[in-house]
Tab-separated table of C-alpha atoms in Angstrom:
chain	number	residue	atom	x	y	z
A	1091	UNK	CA	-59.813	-7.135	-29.371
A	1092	UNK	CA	-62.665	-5.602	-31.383
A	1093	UNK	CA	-62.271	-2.195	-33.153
A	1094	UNK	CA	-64.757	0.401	-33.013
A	1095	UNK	CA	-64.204	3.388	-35.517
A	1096	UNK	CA	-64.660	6.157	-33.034
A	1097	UNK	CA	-64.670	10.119	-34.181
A	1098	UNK	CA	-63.071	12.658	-31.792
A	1099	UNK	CA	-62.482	16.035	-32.060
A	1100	UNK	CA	-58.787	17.435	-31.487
A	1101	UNK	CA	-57.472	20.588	-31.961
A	1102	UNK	CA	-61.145	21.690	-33.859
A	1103	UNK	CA	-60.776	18.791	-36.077
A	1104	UNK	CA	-62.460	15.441	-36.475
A	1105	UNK	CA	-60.409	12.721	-36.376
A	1106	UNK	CA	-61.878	8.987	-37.228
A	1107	UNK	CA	-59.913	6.487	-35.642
A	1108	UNK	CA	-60.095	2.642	-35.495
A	1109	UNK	CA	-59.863	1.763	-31.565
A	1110	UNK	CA	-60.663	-0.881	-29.415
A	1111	UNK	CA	-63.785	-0.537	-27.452
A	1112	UNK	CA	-62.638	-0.907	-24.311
A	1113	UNK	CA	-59.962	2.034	-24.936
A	1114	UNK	CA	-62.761	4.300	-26.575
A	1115	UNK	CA	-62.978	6.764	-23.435
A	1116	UNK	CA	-59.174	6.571	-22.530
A	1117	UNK	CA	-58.731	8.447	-26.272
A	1118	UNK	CA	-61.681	10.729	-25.512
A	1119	UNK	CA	-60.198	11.488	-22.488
A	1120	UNK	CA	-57.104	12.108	-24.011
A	1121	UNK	CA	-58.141	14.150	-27.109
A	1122	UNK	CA	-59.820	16.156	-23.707
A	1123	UNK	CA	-56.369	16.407	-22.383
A	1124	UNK	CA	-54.443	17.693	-25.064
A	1125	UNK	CA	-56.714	20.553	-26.412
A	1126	UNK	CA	-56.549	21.934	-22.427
A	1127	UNK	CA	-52.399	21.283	-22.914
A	1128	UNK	CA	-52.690	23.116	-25.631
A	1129	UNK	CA	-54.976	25.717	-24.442
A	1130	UNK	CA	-53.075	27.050	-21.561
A	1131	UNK	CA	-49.680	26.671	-23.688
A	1132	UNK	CA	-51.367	29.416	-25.841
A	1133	UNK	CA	-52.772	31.671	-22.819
A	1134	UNK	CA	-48.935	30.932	-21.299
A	1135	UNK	CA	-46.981	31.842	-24.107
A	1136	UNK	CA	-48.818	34.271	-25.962
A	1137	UNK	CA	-48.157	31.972	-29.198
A	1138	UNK	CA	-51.033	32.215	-31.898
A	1139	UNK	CA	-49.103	29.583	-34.075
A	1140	UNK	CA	-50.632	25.777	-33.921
A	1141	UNK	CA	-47.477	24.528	-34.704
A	1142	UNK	CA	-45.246	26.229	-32.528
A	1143	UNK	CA	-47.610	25.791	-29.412
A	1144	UNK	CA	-48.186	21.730	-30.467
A	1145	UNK	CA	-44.160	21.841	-30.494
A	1146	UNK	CA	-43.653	22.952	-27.001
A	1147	UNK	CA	-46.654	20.794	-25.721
A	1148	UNK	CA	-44.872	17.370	-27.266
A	1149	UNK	CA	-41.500	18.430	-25.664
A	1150	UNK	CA	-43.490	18.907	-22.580
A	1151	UNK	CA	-44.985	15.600	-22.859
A	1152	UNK	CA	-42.112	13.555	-23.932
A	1153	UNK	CA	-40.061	15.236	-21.086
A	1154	UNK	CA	-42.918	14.206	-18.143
A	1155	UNK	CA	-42.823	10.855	-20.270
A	1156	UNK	CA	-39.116	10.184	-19.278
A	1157	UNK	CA	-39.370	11.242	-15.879
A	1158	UNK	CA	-41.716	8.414	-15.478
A	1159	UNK	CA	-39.853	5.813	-17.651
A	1160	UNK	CA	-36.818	6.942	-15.068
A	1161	UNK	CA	-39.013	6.516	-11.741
A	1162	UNK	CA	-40.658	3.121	-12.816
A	1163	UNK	CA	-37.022	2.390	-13.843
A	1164	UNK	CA	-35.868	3.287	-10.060
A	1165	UNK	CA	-38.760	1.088	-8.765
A	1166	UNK	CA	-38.017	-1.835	-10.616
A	1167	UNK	CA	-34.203	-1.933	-9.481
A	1168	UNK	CA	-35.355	-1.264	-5.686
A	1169	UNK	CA	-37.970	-4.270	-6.313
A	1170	UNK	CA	-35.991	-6.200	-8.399
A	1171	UNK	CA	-32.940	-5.950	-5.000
A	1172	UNK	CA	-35.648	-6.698	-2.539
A	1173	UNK	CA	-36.135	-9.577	-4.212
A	1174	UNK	CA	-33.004	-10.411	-4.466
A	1175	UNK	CA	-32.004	-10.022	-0.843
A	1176	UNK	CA	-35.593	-12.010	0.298
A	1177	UNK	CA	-34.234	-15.285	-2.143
A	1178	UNK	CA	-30.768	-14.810	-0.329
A	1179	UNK	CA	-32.304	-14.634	2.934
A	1180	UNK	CA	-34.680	-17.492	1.983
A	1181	UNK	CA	-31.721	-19.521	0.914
A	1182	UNK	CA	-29.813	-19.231	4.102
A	1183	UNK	CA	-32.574	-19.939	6.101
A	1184	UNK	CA	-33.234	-23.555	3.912
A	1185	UNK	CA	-29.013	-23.860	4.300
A	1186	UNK	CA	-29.200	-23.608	7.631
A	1187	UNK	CA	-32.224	-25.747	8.296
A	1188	UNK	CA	-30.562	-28.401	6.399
A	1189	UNK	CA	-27.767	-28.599	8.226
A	1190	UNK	CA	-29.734	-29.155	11.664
């Protein structure tokens, strides 16, 4: 994967970063994301504080993270028993052709 050093502006501040190409507008779009996050924290709380207000928006962030680490963890046990049951199923069905 080719790197492209890409500049972006967070927070008021240029960052230079070493990304692959095809992930350049993900970041941009994500640099995009935060400084709204970050924005409405501020209006929200009332905090003038950078550090304070980047606090809360990381706890808010890693919470919403582990609600979808739990979810996708939910799907994959309901997939990974469907699958289970369909091989079962499969497997009688062979048994029981095999024995006709």
């Amino acid at each position: 994967m080719p790197l492209k050093l890409v500049e972006i502006l967070v927070l008021g501040q240029v960052l230079r970063l070493n990304v692959p190409v095809e992930q350049e507008e993900l970041l941009r779009q994500a640099a995009r994301n935060l400084d709204i996050l970050v924005s409405e924290m501020k209006e929200k709380t009332g905090l003038i504080q950078l550090d304070r207000v980047l606090s809360i928006v990381a706890l808010n962030l890693s919470f919403e993270l582990s609600q979808e680490k739990n979810k996708a963890a939910k799907i994959e046990e309901v997939l990974r028993t469907g699958i289970q049951q369909l091989d079962h199923s499969l497997e009688n069905i062979r048994v029981n052709k095999e024995q006709y």
